[in-house]
Coordinates of C-alpha atoms and ligand atoms in Angstrom, one line a residue:
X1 CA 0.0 0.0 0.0
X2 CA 1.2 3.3 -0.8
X3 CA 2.1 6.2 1.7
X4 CA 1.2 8.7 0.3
X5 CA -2.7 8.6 1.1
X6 CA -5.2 8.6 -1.6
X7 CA -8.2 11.8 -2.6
X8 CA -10.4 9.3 -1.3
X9 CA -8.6 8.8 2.2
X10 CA -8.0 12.5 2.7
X11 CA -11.6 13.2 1.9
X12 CA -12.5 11.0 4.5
X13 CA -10.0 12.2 7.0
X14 CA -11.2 15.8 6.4
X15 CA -14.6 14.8 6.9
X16 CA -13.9 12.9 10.1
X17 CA -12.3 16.2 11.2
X18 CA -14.9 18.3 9.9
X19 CA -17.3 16.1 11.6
X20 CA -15.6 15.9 15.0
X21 CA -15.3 20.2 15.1
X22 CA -19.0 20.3 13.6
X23 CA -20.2 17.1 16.2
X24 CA -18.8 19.4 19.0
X25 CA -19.9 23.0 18.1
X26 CA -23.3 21.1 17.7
X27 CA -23.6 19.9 21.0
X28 CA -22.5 23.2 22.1
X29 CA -23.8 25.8 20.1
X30 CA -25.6 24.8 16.1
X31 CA -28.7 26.3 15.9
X32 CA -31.7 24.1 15.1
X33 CA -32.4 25.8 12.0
X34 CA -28.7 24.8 10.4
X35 CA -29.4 21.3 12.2
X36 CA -32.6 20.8 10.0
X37 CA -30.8 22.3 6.8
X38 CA -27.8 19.8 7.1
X39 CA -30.8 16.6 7.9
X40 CA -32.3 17.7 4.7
X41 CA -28.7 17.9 2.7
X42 CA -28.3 14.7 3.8
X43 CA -31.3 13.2 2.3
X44 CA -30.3 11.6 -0.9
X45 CA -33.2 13.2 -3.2
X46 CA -30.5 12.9 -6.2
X47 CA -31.2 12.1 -9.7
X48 CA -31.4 9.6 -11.4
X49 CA -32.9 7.5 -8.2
X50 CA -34.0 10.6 -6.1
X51 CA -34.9 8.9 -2.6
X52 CA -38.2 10.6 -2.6
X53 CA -39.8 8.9 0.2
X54 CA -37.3 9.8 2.8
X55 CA -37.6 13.8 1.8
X56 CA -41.4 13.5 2.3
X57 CA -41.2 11.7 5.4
X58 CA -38.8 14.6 6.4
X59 CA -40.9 17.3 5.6
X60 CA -43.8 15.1 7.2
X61 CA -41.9 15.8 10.6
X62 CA -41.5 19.2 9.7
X63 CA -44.7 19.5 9.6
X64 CA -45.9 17.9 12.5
X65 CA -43.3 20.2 14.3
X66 CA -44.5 23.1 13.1
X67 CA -47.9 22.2 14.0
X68 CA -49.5 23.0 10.5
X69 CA -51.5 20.5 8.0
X70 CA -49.5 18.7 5.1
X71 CA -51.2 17.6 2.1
X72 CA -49.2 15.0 -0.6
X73 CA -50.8 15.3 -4.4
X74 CA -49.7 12.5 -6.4
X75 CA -48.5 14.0 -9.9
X76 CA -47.8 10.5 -11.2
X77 CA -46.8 7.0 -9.8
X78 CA -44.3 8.0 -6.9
X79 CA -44.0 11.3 -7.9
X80 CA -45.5 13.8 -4.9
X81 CA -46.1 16.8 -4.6
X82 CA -46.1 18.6 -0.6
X83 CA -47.8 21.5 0.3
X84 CA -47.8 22.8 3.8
X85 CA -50.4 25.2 4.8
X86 CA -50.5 28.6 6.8
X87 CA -53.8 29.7 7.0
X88 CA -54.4 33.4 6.7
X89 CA -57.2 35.5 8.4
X90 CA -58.8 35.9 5.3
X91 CA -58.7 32.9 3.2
X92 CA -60.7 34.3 0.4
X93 CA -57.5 36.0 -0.2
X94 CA -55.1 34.6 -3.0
X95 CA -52.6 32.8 -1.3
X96 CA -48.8 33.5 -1.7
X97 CA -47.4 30.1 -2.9
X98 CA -43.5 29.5 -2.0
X99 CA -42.0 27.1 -4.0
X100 CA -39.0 24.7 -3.6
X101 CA -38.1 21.4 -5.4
X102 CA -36.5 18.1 -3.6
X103 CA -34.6 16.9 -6.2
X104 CA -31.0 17.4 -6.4
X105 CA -28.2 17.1 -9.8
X106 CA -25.6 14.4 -9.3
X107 CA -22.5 15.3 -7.5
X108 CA -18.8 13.6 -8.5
X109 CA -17.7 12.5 -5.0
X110 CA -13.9 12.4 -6.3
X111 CA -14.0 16.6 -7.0
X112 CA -15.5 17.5 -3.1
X113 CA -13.9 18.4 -0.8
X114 CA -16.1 16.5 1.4
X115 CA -18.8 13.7 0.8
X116 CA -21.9 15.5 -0.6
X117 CA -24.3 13.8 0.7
X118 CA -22.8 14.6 4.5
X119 CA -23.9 17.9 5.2
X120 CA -20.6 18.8 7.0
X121 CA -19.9 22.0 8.7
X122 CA -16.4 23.3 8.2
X123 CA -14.3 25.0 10.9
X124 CA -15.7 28.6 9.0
X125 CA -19.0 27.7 9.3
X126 CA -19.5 26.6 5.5
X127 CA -22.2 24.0 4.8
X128 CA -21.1 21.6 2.2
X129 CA -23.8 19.6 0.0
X130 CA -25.7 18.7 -2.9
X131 CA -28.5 21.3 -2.3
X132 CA -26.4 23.7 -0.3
X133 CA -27.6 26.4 -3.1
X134 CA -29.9 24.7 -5.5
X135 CA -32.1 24.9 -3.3
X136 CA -32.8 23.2 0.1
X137 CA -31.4 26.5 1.7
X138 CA -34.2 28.0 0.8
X139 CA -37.1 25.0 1.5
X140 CA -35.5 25.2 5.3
X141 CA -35.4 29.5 5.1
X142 CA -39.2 29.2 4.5
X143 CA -39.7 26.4 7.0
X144 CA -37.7 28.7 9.8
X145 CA -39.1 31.8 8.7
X146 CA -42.6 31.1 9.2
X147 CA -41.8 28.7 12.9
X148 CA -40.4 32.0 14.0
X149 CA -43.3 33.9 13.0
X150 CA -45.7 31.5 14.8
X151 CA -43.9 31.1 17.9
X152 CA -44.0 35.6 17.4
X153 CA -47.8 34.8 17.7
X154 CA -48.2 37.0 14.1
X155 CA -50.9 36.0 11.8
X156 CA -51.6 37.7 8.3
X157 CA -54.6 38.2 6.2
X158 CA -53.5 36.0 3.3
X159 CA -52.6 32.1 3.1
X160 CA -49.0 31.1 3.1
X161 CA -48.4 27.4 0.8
X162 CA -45.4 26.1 0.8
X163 CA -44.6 23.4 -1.7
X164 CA -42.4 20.9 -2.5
X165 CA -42.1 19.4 -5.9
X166 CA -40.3 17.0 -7.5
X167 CA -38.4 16.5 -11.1
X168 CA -37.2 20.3 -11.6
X169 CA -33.5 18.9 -12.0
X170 CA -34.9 17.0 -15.1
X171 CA -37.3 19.9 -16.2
X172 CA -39.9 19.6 -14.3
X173 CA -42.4 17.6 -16.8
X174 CA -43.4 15.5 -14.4
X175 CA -43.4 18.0 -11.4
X176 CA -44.4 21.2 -11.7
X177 CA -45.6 21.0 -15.5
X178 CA -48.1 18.3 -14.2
X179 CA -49.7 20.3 -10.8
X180 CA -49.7 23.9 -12.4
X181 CA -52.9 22.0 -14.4
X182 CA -54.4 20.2 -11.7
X183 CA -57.7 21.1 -9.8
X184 CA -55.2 20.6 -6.8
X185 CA -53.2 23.5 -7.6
X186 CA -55.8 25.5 -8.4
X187 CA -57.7 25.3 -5.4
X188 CA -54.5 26.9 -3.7
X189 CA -55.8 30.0 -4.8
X190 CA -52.4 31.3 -5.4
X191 CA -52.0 35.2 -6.4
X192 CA -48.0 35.3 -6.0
X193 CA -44.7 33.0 -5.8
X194 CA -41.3 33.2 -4.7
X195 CA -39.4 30.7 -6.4
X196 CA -35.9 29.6 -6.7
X197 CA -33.0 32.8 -7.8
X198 CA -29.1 32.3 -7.9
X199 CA -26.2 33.3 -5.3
X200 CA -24.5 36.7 -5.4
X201 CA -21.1 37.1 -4.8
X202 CA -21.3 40.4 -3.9
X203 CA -23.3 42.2 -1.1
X204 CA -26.4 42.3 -3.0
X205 CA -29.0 40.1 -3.6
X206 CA -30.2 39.1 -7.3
X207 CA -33.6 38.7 -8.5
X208 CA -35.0 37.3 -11.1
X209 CA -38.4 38.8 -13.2
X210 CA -38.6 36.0 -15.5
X211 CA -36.3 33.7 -17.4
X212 CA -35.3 33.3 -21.5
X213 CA -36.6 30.5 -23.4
X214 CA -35.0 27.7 -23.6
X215 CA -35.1 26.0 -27.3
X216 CA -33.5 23.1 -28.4
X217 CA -32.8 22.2 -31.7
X218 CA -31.4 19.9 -33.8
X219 CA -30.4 20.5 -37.5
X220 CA -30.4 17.8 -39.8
X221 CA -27.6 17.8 -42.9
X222 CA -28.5 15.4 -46.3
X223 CA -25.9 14.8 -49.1
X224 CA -24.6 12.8 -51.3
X225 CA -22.7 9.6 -49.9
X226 CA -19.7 8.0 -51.5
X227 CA -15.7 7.1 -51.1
X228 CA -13.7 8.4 -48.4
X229 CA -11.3 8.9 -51.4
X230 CA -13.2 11.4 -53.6
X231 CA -14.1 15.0 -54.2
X232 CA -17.8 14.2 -53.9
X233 CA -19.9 16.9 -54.3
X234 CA -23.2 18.6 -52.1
X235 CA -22.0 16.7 -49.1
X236 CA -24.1 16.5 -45.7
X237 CA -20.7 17.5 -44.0
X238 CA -20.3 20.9 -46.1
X239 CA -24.1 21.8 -45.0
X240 CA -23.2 20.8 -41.5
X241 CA -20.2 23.2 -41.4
X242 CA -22.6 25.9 -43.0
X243 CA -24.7 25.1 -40.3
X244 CA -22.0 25.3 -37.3
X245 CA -20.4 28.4 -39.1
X246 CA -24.3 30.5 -39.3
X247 CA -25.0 29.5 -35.8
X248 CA -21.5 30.2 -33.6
X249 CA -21.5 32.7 -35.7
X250 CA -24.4 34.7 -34.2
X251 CA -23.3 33.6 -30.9
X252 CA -19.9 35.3 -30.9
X253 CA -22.0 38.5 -31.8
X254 CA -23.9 37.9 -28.8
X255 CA -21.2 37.2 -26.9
X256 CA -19.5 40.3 -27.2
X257 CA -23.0 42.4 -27.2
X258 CA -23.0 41.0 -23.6
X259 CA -18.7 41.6 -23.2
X260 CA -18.9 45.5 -24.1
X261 CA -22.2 46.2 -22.2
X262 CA -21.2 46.8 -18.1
X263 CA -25.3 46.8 -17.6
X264 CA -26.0 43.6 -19.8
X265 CA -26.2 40.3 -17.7
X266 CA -26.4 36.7 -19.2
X267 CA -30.4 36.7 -19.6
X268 CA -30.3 39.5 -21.4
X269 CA -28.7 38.0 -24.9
X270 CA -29.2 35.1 -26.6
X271 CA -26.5 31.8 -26.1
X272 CA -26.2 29.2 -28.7
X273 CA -24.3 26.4 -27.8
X274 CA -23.1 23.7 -29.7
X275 CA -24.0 20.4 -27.6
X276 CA -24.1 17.0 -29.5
X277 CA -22.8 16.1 -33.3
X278 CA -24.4 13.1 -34.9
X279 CA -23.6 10.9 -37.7
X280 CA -20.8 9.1 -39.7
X281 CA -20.1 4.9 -40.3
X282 CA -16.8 4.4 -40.7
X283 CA -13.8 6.7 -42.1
X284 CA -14.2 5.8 -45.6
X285 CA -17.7 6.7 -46.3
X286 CA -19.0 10.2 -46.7
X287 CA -22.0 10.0 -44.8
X288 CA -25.5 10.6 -45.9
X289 CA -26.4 12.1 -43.3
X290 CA -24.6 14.4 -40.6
X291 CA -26.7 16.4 -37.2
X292 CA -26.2 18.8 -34.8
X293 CA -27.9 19.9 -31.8
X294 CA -27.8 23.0 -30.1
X295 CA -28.7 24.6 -26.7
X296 CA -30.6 28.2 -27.6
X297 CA -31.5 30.7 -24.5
X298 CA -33.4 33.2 -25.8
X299 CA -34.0 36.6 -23.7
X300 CA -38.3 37.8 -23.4
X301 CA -37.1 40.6 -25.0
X302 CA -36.8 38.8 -28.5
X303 CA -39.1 38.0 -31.1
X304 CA -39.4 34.4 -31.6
X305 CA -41.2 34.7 -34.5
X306 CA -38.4 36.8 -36.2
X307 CA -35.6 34.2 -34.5
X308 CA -36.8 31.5 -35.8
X309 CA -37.2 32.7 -39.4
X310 CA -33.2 33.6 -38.9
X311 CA -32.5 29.7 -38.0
X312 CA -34.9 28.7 -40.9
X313 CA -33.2 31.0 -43.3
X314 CA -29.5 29.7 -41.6
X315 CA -30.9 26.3 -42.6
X316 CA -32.2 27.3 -46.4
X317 CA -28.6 29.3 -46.9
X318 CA -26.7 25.7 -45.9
X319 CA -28.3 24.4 -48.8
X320 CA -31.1 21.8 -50.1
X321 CA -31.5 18.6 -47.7
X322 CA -31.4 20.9 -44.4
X323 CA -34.1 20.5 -42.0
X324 CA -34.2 21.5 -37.8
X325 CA -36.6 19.6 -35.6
X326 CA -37.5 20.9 -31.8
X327 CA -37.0 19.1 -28.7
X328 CA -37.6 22.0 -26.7
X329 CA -39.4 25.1 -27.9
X330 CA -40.5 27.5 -25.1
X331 CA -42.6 29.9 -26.1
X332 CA -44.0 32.0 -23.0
X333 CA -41.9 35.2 -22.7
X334 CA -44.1 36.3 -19.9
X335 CA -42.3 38.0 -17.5
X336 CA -43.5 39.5 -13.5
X337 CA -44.1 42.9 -13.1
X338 CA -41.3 44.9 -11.6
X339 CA -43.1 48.2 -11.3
X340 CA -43.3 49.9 -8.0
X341 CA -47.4 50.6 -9.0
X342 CA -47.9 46.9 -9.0
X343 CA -49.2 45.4 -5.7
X344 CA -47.0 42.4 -5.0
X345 CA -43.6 43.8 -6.1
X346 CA -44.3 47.0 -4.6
X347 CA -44.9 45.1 -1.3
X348 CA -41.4 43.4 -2.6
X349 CA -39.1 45.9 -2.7
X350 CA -40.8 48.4 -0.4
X351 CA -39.5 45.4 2.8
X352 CA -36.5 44.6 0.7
X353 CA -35.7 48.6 0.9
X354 CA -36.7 48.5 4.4
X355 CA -34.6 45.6 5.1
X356 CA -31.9 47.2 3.4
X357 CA -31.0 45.0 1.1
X358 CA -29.5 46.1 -2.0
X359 CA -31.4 44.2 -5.2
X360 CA -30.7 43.7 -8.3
X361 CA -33.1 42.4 -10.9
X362 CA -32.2 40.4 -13.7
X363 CA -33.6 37.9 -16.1
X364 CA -32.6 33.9 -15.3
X365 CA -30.1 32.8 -17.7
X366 CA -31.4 29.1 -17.6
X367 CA -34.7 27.1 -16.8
X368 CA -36.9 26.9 -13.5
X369 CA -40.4 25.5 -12.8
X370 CA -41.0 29.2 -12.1
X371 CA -41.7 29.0 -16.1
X372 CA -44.8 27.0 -15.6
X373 CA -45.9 29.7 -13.2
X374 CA -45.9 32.4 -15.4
X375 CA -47.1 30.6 -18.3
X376 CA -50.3 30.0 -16.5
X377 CA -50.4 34.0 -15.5
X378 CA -49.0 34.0 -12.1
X379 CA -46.4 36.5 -11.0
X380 CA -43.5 34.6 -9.4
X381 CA -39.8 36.3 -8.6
X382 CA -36.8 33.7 -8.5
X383 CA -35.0 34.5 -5.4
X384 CA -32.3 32.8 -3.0
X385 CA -31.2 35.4 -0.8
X386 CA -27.4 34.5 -0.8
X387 CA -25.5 37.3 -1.4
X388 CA -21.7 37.2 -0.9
X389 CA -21.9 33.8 -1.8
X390 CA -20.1 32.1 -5.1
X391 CA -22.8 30.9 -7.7
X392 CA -22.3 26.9 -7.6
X393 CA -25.2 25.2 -8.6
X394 CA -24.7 22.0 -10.2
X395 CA -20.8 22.8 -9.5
X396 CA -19.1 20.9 -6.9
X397 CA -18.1 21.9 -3.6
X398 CA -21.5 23.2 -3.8
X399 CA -22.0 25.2 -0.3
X400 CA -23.1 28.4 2.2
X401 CA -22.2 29.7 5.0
X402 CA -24.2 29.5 7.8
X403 CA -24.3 33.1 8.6
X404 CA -26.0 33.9 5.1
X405 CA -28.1 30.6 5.6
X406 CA -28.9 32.4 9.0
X407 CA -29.1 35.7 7.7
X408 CA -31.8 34.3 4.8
X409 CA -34.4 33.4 7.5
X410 CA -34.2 36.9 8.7
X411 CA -34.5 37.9 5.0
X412 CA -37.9 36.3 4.9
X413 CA -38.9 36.7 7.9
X414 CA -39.3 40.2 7.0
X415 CA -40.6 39.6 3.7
X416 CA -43.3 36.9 4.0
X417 CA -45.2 39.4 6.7
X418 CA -45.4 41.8 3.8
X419 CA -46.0 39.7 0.7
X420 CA -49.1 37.9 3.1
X421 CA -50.3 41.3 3.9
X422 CA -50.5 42.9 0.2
X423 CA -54.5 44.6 0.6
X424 CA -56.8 43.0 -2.3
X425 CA -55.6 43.2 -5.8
X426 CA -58.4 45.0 -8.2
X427 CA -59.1 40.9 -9.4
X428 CA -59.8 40.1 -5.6
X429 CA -62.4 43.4 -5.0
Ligands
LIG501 C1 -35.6 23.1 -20.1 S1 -35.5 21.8 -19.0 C2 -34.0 22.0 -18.3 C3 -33.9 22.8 -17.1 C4 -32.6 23.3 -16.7 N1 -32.7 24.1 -15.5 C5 -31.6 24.5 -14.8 C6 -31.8 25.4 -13.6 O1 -30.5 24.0 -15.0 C7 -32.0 24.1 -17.8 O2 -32.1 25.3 -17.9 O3 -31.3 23.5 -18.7
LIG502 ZN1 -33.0 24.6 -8.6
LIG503 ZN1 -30.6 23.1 -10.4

């Protein structure tokens, strides 16, 4: 056996440290909100076998302990949806629905630091896991914020739901996309949601007012086969790099639209990446047949109409034999109101001002189930409060501090009492 000890080793010894520090500032000082945050982390609701069962038997407990009714909506076979209820005063009030999903992206144990699935605590106070960010922070935040609350003895005029769906990590088909359209849902009565946002490295907080759509496409090159030998003519492969050339092409305008603009974020242009090439037998034939797929984010801004004319004209410019096929093709560009005259984001950033937190909003760059939400008419803001925090979902080493996990309960603590206290809306009078 070697001396020198393996990743694998050190991990563990780290983590048996880490453990040992975190066991002992546990017992003598761990508050029993970062306690249920690091049970949950350790909950292996991970794709592509996400150990649903234990997370609802979690928030089950949760529930129980914080003394409020839990309802389970099965979206298909072992696929559950949980919605804990606050009532308000007035429940004919739309309800303010706060979502977070269960599931969790795979981690690659050999690139933590520490086992992801082990919640540990290091001697900073940083939480390590699978979920750290994206997003069981934020299940727990809500959790905490509304036990504190309660135990304050507050009560507000409208309903606070918080639910827990499945199946975003794998687009939410079979989550979100499935309850938006149930009687279920609807009889939540929801008026408003707080969804999922991103981590800020700096002091402020982002927030996000809707997301781009998320289209992709595959283009398909014909030609004419033959010998590996010859000059054959009209190939699929000269189309194909017609095709590459038109669409990297656009995106390194994009790209440096976003480069040279100091006020442009990510979800404000549109990114084309090149993600999967198909085709070819063997080195000797010219293929028939060639494909490429691409990943397409496009901002609310743009018209999709007018896009997709550009990609069909890219396609009738590569040449004859050149079609494109959706596998995704989102089409809802609504986005939430982020004018100070509308009810619910007045109420927003009125606390958040209050509070004073310093927000930014921004458009997502990628896909949440908060896309389902809109697309059905509701107004839902994507928002994580972790500001001086690293953005790294789906990275590894995934994490947050416990002082910004902390200092997110507080966050909506303050803004739950003023989002379940918005007066009627015109619709509700
Ligand atoms: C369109 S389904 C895929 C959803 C996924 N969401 C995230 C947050 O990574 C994405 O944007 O690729
Ligand atoms: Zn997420
Ligand atoms: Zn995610």
């Amino acid at each position: 056996m070697s001396l020198q000890s393996s990743g694998r080793q050190q991990r563990e010894a780290r983590g048996a440290n880490a453990r040992a520090e975190g066991q002992q500032q546990q017992q003598e000082e761990e508050r029993r909100e970062v306690t249920l945050f690091r049970e949950y982390l350790r909950i292996r609701t991970v794709h592509p076998e996400p150990d649903y069962d234990s997370a609802i038997a979690f928030l089950e407990r949760v529930a129980i302990d914080l003394d409020l009714p839990l309802k389970k909506y099965e979206l298909e076979p072992s696929l559950i949806a949980v919605v804990i209820t606050w009532e308000g005063s007035n429940p004919a009030l739309r309800s303010v629905l706060l979502n977070s999903h269960t599931d969790v992206v795979p981690a690659f144990q050999e690139h933590w630091q520490y086992d992801p699935f082990e919640a540990v605590k290091d001697a900073e106070g940083n939480i390590y896991g699978r979920g750290a960010q994206d997003m069981k922070s934020v299940g727990i935040q809500y959790v905490e914020a509304i036990r504190r609350l309660r135990d304050e003895g507050k009560r507000f005029p409208r309903t606070l739901h918080l639910l827990f769906v499945p199946d975003e990590e794998v687009g939410g088909f079979r989550g979100m996309s499935l309850f938006v359209k149930s009687p279920e849902f609807k009889a939540l009565n929801v008026g408003f949601v707080l969804d999922e946002g991103l981590a800020n490295p700096t002091d402020a907080y982002t927030v996000f007012y809707g997301e781009r759509s998320c289209w992709w496409v595959t283009v398909k090159c014909t030609g004419h086969p033959g010998h590996g030998s010859r000059f054959i003519t009209n190939t699929a492969a000269e189309k194909l790099q017609k095709i590459i050339n038109a669409f990297l092409g656009f995106r390194e305008k994009e790209k440096a639209r976003l480069d040279c603009s100091a006020c442009m974020t990510l979800g404000d242009v549109t990114t084309v990446n090149l993600t999967m090439v198909h085709g070819g037998v063997q080195y000797n034939v010219v293929p028939a047949e060639l494909a490429a797929s691409f990943d397409i984010r496009v901002p609310p801004a743009v018209d999709l109409q007018a896009f997709e004319q550009q990609l069909e004209s890219w396609c009738r410019e590569a040449g004859d034999g050149v079609t494109y096929e959706f596998a995704q093709k989102g089409m809802d560009q609504s986005v939430t109101s982020t004018s100070e005259s509308d009810p619910w984001w007045g109420a927003f950033s009125a606390v958040c001002r209050d509070m004073n937190l310093d927000v930014k909003t921004e458009i997502f760059p990628a896909a949440t189930d908060s896309r389902y939400l809109r697309e059905i008419g509701l107004p839902a803001i994507g928002f994580s409060p972790m500001n001086r925090t690293p953005i790294l979902l789906h990275d590894h080493n995934e994490f947050v501090s416990e002082a910004v996990f902390l200092r997110g309960i507080d966050v909506y603590a303050g803004i739950l009492p003023a989002l379940a206290s918005v007066p009627a809306v015109p619709a509700e009078q």
